[in-house]
PDB file of C-alpha atoms and ligand atoms in Angstrom:
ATOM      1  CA  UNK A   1     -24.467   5.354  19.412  1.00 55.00           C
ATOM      2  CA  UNK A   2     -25.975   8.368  20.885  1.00 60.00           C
ATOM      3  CA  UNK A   3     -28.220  10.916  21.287  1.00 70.00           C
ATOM      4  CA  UNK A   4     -30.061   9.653  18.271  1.00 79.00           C
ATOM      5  CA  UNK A   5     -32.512  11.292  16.269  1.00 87.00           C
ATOM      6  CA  UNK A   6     -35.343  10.278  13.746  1.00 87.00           C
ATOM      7  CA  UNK A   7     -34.821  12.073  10.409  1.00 92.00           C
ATOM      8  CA  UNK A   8     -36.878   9.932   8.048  1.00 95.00           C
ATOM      9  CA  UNK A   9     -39.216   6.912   8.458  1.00 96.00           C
ATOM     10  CA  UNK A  10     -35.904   4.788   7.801  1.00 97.00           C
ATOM     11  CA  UNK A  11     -32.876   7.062   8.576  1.00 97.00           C
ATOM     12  CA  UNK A  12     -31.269   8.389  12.026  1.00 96.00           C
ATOM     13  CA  UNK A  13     -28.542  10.710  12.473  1.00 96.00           C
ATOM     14  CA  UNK A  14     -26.532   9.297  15.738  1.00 95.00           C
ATOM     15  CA  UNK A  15     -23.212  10.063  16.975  1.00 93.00           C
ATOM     16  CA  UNK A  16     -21.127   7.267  17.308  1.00 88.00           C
ATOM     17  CA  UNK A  17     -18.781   6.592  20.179  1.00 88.00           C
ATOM     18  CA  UNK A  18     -16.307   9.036  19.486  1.00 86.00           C
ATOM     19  CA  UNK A  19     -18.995  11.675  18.628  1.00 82.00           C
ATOM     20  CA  UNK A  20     -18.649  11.790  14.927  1.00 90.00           C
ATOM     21  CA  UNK A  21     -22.347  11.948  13.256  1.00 96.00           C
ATOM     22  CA  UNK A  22     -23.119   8.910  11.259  1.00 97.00           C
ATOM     23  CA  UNK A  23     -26.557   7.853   9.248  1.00 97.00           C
ATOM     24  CA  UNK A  24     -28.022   5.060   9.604  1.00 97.00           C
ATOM     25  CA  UNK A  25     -30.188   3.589   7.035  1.00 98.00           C
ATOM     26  CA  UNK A  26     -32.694   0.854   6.969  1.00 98.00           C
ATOM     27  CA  UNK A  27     -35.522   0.492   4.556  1.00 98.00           C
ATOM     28  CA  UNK A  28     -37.690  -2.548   2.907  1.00 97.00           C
ATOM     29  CA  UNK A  29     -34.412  -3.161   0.633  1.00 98.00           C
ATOM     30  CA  UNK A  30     -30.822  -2.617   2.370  1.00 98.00           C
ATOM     31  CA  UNK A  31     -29.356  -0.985   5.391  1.00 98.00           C
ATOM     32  CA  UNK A  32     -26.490   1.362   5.236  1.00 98.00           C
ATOM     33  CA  UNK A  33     -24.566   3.284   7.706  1.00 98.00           C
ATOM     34  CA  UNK A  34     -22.531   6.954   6.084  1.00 98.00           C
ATOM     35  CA  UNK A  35     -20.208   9.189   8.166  1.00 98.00           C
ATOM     36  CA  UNK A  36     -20.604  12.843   7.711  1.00 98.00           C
ATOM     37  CA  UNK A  37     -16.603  13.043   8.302  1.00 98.00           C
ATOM     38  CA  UNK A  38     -15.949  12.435   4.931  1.00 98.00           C
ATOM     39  CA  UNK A  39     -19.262  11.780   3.515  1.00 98.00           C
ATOM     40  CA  UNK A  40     -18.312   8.186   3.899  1.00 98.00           C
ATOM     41  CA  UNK A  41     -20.478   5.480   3.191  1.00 98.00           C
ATOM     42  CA  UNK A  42     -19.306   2.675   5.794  1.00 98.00           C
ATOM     43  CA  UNK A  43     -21.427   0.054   5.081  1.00 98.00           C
ATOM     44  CA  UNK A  44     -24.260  -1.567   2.832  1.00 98.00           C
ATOM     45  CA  UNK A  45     -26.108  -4.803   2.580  1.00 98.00           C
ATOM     46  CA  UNK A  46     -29.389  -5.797   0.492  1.00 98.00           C
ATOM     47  CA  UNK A  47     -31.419  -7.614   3.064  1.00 98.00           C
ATOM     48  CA  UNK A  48     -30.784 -11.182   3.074  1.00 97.00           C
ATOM     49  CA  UNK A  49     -27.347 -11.052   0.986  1.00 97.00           C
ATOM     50  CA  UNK A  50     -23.988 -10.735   2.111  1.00 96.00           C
ATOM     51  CA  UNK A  51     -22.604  -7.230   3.143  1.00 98.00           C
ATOM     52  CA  UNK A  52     -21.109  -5.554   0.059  1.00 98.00           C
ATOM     53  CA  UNK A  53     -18.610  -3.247   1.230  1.00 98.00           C
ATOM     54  CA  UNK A  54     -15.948  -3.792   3.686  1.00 98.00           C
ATOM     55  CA  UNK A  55     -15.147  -1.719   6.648  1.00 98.00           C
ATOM     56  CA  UNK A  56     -11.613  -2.693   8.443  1.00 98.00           C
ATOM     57  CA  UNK A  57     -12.243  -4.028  11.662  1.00 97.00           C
ATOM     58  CA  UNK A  58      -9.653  -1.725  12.583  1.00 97.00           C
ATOM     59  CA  UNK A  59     -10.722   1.556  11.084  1.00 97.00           C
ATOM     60  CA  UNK A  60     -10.328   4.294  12.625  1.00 96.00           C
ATOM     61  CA  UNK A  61     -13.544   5.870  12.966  1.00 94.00           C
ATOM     62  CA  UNK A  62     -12.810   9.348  15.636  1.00 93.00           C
ATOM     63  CA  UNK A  63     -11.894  12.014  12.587  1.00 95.00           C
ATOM     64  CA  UNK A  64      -8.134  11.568  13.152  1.00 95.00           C
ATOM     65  CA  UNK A  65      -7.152  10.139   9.760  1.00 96.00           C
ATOM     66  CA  UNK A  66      -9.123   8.388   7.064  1.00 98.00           C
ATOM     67  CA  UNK A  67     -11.158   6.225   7.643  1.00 98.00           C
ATOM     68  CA  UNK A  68      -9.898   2.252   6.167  1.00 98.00           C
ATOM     69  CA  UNK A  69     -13.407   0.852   3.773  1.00 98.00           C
ATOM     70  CA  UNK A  70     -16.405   1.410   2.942  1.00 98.00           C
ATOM     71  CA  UNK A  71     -16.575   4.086   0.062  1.00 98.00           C
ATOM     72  CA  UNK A  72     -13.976   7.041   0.598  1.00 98.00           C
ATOM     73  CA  UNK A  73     -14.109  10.481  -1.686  1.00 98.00           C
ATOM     74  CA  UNK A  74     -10.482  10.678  -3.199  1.00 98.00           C
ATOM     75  CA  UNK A  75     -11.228  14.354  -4.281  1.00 98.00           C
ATOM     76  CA  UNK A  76      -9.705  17.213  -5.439  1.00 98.00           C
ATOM     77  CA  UNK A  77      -6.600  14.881  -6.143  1.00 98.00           C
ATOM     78  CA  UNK A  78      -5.890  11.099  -6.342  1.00 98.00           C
ATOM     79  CA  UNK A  79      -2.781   9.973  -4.723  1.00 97.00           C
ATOM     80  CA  UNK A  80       0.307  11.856  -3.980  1.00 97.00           C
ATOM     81  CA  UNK A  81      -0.891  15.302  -4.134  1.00 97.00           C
ATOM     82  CA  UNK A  82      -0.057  16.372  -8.052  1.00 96.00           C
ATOM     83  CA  UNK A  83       2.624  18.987  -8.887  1.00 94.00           C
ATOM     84  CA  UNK A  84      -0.529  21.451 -10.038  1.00 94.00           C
ATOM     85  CA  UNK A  85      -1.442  21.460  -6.438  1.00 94.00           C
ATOM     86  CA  UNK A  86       1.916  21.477  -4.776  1.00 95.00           C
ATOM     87  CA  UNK A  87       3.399  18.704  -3.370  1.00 92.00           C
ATOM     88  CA  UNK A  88       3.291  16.850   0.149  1.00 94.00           C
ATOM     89  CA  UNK A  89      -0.541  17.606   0.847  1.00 97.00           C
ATOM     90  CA  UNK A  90      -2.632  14.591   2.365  1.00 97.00           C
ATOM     91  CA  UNK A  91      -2.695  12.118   0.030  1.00 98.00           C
ATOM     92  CA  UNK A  92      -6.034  11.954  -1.965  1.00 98.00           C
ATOM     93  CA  UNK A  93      -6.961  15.080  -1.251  1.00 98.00           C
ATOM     94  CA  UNK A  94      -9.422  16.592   2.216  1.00 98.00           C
ATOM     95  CA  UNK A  95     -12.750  15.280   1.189  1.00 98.00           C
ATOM     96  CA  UNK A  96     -12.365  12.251   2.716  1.00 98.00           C
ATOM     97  CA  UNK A  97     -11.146  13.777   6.268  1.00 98.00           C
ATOM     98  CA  UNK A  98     -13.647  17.249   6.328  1.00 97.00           C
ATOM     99  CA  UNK A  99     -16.982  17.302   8.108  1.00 97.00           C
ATOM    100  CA  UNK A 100     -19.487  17.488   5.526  1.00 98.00           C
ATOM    101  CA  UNK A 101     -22.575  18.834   5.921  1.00 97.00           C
ATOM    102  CA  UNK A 102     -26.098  16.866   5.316  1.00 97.00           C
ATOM    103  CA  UNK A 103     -28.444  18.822   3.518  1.00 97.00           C
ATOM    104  CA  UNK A 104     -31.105  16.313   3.356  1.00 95.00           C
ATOM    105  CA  UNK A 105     -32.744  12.904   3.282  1.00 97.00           C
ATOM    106  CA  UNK A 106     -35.927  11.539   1.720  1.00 97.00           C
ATOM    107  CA  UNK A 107     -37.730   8.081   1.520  1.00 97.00           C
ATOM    108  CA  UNK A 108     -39.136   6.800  -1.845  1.00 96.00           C
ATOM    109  CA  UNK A 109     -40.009   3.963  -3.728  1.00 95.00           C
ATOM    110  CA  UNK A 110     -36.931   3.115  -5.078  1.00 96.00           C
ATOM    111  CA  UNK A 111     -34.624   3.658  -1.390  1.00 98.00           C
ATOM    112  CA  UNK A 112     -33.280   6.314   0.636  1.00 98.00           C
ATOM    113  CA  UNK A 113     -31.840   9.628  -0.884  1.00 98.00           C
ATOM    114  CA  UNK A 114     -29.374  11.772   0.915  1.00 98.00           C
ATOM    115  CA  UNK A 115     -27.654  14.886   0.008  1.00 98.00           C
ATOM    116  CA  UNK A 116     -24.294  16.009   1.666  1.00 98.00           C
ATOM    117  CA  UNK A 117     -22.318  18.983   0.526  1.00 98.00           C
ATOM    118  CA  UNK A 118     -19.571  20.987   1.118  1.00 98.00           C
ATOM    119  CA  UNK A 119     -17.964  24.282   0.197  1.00 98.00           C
ATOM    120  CA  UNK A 120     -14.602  25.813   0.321  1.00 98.00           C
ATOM    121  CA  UNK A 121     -13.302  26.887   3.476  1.00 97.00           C
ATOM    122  CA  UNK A 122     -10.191  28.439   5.229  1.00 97.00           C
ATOM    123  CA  UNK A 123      -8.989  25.225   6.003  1.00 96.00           C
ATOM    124  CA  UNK A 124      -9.522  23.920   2.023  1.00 97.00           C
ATOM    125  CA  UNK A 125      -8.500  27.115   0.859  1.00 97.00           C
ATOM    126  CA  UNK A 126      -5.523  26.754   2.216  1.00 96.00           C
ATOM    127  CA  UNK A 127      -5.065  23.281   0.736  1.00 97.00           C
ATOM    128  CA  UNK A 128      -6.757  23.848  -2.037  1.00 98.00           C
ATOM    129  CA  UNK A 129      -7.366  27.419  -3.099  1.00 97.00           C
ATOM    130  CA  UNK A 130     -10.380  27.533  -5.208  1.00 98.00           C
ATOM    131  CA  UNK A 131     -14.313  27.990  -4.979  1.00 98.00           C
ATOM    132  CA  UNK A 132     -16.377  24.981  -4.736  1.00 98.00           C
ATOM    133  CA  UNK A 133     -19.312  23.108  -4.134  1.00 98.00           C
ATOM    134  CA  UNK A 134     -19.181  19.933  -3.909  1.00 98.00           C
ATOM    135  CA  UNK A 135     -22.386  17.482  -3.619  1.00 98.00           C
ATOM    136  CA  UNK A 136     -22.648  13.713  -2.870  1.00 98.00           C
ATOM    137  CA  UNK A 137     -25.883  12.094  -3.629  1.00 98.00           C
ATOM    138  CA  UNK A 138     -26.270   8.593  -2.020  1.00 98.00           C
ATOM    139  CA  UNK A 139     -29.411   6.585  -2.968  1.00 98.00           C
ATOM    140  CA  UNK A 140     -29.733   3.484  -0.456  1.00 98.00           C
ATOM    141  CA  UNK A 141     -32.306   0.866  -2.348  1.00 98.00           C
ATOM    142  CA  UNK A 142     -31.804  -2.541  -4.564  1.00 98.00           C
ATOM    143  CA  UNK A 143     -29.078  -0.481  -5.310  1.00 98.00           C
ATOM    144  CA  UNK A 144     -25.840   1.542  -4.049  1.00 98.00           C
ATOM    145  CA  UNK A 145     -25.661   5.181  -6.112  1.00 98.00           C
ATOM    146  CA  UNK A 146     -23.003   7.703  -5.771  1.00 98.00           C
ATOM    147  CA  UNK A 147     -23.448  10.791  -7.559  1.00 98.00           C
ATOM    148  CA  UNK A 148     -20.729  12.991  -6.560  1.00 98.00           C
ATOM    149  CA  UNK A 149     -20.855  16.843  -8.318  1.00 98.00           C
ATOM    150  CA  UNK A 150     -18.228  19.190  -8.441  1.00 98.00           C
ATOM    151  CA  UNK A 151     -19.452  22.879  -8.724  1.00 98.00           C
ATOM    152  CA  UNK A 152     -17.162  25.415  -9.673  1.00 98.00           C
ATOM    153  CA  UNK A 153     -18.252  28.488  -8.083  1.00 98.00           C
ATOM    154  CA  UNK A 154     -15.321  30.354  -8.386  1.00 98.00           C
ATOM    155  CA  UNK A 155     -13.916  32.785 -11.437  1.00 97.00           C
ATOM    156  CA  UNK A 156     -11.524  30.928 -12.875  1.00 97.00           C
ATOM    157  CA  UNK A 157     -10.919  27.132 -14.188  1.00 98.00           C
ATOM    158  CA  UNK A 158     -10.633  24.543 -11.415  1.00 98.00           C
ATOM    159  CA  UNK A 159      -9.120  20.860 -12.636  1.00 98.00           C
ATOM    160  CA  UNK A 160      -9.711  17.995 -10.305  1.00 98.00           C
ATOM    161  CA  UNK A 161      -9.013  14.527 -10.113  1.00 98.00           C
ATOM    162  CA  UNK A 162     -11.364  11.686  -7.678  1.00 98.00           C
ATOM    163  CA  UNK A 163     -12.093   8.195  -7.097  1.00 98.00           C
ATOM    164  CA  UNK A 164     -15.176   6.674  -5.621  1.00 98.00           C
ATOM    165  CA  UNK A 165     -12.393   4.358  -3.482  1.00 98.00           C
ATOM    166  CA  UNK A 166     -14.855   1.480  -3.567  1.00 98.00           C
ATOM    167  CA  UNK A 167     -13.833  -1.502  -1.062  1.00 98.00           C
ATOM    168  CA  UNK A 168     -16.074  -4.390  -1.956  1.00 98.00           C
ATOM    169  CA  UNK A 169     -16.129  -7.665   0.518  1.00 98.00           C
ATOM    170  CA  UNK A 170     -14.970 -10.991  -1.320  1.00 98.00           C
ATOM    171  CA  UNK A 171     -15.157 -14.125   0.376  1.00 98.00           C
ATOM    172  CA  UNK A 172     -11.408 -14.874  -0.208  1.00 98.00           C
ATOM    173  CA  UNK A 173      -8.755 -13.988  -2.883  1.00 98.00           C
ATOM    174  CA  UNK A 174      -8.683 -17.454  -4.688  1.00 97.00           C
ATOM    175  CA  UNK A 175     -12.962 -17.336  -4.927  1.00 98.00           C
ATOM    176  CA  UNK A 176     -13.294 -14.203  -7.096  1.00 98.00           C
ATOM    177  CA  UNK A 177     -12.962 -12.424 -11.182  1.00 98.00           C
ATOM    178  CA  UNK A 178     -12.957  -9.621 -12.491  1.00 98.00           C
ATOM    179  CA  UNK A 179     -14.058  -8.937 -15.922  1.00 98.00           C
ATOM    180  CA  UNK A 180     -15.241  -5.623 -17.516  1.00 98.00           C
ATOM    181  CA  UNK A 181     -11.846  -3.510 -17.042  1.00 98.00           C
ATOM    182  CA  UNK A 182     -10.603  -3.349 -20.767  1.00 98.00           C
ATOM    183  CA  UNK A 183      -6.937  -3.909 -21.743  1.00 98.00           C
ATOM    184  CA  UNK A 184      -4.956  -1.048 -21.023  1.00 98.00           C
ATOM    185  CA  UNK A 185      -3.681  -0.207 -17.539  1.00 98.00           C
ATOM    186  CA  UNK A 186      -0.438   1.385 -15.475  1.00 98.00           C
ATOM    187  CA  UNK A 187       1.159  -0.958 -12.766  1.00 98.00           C
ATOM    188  CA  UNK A 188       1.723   1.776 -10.505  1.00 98.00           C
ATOM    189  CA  UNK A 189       3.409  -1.391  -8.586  1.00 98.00           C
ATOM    190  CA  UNK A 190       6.074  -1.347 -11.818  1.00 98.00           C
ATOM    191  CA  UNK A 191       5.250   1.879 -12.979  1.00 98.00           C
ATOM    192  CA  UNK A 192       5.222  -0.220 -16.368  1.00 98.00           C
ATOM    193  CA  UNK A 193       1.743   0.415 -18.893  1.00 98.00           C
ATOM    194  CA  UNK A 194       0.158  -3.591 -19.693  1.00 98.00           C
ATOM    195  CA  UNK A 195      -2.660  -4.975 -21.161  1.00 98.00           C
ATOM    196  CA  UNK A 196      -5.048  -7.004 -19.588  1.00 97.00           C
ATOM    197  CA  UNK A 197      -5.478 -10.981 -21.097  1.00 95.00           C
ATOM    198  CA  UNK A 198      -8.800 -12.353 -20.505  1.00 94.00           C
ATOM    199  CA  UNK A 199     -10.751 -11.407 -16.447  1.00 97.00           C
ATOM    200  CA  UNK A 200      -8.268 -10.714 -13.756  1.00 98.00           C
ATOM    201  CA  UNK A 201      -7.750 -13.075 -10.674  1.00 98.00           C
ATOM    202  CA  UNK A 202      -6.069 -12.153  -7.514  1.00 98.00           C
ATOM    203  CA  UNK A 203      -2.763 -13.630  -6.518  1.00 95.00           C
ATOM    204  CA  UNK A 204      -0.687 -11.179  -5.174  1.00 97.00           C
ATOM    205  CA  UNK A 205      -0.579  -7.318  -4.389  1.00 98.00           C
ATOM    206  CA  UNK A 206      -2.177  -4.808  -7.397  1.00 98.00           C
ATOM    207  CA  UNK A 207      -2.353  -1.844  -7.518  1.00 98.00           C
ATOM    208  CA  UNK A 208      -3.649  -0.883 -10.888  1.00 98.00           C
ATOM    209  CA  UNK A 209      -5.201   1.944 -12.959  1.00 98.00           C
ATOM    210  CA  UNK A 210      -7.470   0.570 -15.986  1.00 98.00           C
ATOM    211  CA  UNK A 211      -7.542   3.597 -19.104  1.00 98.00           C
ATOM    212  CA  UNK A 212     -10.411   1.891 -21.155  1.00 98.00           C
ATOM    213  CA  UNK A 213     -13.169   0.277 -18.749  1.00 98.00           C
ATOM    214  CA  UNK A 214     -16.100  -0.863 -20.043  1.00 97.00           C
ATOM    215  CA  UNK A 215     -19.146   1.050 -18.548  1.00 94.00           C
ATOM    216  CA  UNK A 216     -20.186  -2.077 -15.838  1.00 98.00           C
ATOM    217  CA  UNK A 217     -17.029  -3.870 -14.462  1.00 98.00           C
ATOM    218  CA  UNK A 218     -18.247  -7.562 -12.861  1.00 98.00           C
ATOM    219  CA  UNK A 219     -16.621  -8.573  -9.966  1.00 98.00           C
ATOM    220  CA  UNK A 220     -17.742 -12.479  -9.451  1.00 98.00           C
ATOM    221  CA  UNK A 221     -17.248 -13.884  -6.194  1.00 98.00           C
ATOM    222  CA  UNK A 222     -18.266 -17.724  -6.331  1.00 96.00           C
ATOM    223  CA  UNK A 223     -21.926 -17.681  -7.021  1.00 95.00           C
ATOM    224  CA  UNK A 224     -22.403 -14.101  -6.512  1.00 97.00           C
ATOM    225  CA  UNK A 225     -21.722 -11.898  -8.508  1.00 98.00           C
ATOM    226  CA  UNK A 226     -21.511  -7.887  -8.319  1.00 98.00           C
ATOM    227  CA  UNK A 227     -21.677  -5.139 -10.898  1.00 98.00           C
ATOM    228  CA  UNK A 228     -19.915  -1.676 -10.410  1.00 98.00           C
ATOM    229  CA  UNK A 229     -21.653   0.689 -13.032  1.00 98.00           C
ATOM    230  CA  UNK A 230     -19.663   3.943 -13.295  1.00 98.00           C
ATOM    231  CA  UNK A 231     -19.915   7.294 -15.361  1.00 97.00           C
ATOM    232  CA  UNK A 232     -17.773   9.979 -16.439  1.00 97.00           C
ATOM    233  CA  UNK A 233     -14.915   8.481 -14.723  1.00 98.00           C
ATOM    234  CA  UNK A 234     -11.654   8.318 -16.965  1.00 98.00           C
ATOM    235  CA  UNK A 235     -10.464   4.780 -15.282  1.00 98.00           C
ATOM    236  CA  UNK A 236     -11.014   1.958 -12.906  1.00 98.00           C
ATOM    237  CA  UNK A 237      -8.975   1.093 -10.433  1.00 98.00           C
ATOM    238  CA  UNK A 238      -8.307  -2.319  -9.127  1.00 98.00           C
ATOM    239  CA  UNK A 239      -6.534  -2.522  -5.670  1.00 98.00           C
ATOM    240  CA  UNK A 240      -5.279  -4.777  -3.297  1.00 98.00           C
ATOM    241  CA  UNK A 241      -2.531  -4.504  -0.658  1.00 98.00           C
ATOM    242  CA  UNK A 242      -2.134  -8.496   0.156  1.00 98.00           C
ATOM    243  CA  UNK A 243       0.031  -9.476   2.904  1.00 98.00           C
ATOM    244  CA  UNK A 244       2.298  -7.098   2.703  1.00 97.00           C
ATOM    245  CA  UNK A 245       0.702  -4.303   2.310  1.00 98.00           C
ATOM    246  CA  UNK A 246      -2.240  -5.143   5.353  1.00 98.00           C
ATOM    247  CA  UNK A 247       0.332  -5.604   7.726  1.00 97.00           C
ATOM    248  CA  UNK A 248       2.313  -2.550   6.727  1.00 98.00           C
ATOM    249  CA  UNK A 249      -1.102  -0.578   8.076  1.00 98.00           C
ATOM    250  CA  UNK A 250      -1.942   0.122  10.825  1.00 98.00           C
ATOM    251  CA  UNK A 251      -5.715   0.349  10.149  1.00 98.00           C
ATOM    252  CA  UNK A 252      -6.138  -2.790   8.669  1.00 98.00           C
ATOM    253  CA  UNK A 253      -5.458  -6.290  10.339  1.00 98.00           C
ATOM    254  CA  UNK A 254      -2.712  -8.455   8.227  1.00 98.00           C
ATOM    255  CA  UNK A 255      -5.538 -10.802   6.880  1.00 97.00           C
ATOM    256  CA  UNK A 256      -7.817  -8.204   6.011  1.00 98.00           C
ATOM    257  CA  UNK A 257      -6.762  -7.854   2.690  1.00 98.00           C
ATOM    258  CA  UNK A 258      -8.236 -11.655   1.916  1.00 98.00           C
ATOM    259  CA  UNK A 259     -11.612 -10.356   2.329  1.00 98.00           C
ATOM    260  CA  UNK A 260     -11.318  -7.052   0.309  1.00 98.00           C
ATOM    261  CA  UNK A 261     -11.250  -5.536  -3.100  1.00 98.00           C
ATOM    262  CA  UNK A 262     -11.188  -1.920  -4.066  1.00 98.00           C
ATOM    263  CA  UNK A 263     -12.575  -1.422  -7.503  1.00 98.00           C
ATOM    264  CA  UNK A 264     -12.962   2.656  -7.860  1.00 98.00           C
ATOM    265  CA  UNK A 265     -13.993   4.756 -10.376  1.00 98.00           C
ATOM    266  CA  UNK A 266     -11.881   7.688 -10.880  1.00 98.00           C
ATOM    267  CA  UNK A 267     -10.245  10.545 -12.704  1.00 98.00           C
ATOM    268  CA  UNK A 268      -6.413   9.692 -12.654  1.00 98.00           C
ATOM    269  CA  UNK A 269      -5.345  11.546 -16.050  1.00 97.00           C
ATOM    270  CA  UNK A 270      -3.078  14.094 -15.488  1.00 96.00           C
ATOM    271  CA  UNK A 271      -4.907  16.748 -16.968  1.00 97.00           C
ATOM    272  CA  UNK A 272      -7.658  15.947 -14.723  1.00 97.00           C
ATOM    273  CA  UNK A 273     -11.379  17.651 -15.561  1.00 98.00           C
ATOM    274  CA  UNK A 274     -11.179  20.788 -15.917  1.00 98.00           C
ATOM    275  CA  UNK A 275     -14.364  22.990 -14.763  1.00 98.00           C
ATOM    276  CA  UNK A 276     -15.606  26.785 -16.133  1.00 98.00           C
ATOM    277  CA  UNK A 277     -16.939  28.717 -13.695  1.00 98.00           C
ATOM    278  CA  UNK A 278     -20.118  28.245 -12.785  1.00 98.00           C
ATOM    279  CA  UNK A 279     -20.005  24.913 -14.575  1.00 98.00           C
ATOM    280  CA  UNK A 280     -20.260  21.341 -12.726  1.00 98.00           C
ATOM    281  CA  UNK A 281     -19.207  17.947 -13.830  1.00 98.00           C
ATOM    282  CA  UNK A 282     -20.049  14.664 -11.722  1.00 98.00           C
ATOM    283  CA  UNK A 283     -18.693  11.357 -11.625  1.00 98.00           C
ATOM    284  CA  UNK A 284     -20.863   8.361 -10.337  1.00 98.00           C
ATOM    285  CA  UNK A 285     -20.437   4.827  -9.607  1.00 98.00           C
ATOM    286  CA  UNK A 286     -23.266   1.726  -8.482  1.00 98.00           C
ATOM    287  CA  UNK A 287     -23.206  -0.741  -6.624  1.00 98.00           C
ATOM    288  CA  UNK A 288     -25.901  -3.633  -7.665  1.00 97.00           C
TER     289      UNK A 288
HETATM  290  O1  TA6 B 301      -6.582   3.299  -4.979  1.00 71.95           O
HETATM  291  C1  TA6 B 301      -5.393   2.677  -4.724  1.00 71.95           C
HETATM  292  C2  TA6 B 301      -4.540   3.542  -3.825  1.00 71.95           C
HETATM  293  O2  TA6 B 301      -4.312   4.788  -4.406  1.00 71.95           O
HETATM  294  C3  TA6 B 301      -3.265   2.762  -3.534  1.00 71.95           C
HETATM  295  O3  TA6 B 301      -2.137   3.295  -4.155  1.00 71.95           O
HETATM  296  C4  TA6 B 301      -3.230   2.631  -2.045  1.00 71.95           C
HETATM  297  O4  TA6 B 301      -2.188   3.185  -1.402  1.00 71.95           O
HETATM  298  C5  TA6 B 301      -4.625   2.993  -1.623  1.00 71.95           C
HETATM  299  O5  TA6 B 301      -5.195   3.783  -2.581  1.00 71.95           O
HETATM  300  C6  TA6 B 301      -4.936   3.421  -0.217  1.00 71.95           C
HETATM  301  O6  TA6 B 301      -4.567   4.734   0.036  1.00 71.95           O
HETATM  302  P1  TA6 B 301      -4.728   5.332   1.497  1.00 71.95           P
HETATM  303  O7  TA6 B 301      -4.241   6.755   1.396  1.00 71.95           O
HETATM  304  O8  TA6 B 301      -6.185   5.259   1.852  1.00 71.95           O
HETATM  305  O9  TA6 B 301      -3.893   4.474   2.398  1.00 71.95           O
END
């Protein structure tokens, strides 16, 4: 890290190696570290516990491509880009790979607050072409809270689609449950709609999209045990590449996927959310 400077009583803004501007947070309950390419949250860990989110030991972290853990924005689309938007555009959308900017940061009782943002552009006009704010709220405490606001500050309707593309740490595959995530969900592996029976265990590659979460899914990982509490989201999404899937990337070593999880909220319907000018809708998920 360099050239590092003081902006709270327990946050720094530093570049890191490769000169992208990264946060660092550390205050009486947790550290965290968050990119401002992408308004990224790379890491977090409660003092005395276990890191909660995993970064790939091979991300890459120089603003060339997405970066592989921690907490990417899938925003204004999730996936593929959608037929709405025109096909063949970087898949979940530019908020993960723009340069936000940070607009704040504050200490209080509860953690750390900071407040990125970031508004349309020629370059996400020209993916994208519609007026927008858009504002992440981070709160770094007991806690991990995302608040991320979309602000339609155009003239017409915008629709969007996100995920808060959550990659918790797990010990190992075979150690951890899942319970919370409801019955109904696409395979996007089979492309076939299932229902859930009983908490999901991990024993091969999933990549799944959950219609009817309940509001806290529990992720329990031998004695531990972590809750993701989301809102306004549509769906939960439960991802893992296994084997072959790590070693198809080049971003993420081939056992890496035995100490991940992604569980994201998200907007995946179709129809998206769709925004009136000068309206805003957010979508939030914690981390506890
Ligand atoms: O959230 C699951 C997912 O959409 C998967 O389909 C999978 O490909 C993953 O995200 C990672 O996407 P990325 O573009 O970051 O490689």
């Amino acid at each position: 890290m360099q050239s590092i400077r003081p902006l709270t009583a327990h946050c720094k803004l530093a570049n890191n190696a490769t000169g992208l501007p990264v946060l660092t947070i550390n205050n009486d309950s947790a550290q965290a570290e968050i990119s401002l390419f992408g308004a990224h949250v790379l890491s977090y860990q409660r003092h005395g516990e276990p890191a909660s989110l995993w970064l790939s030991d091979k991300a890459v972290l120089d603003g060339s491509k997405p970066i592989r853990g921690g907490i990417p924005l899938c925003w204004p689309w999730f996936g593929p880009s959608p037929a709405r938007v025109g096909q063949g555009k970087p898949a979940h959308g530019f908020a993960r790979t723009t340069l936000w900017t940070l607009d704040g940061v504050s200490d209080h009782e509860d953690g750390t607050l900071v407040h990125l943002s970031l508004r349309d552009n020629e370059a996400t006009r020209s993916l994208w072409p519609h007026a927008f704010e858009l504002e992440l709220d981070v709160l770094v405490g007991k806690e991990l809270s995302l608040v991320l606001t979309t602000r339609n500050t155009g003239s017409s309707p915008i629709v969007y689609n996100a995920a808060l593309h959550t990659y918790l740490q797990i010990s190992a595959p075979e150690a951890v449950s899942v319970s919370g995530l409801g019955e109904p969900y696409l395979d996007k592996l089979s492309g076939q709609d299932e229902r859930q029976q009983g908490i999901l265990t991990l024993s091969g590659a999933m990549d799944r999209i959950y219609r009817q979460p309940e509001p806290v899914v529990r992720l329990k990982d031998g004695a531990r045990t972590t809750q993701v509490i989301s809102g306004n989201h549509d769906s939960v999404v439960v991802w893992t590449p296994w084997l072959e899937g790590a070693s198809a990337m080049a971003d993420m070593s081939d056992d890496g996927y035995r100490t991940m999880l992604c569980i994201e909220a998200a907007i995946t319907a179709d129809a998206g959310v769709t925004i009136a000018p000068d309206e805003e809708h957010s979508v939030s998920t914690v981390i506890l």
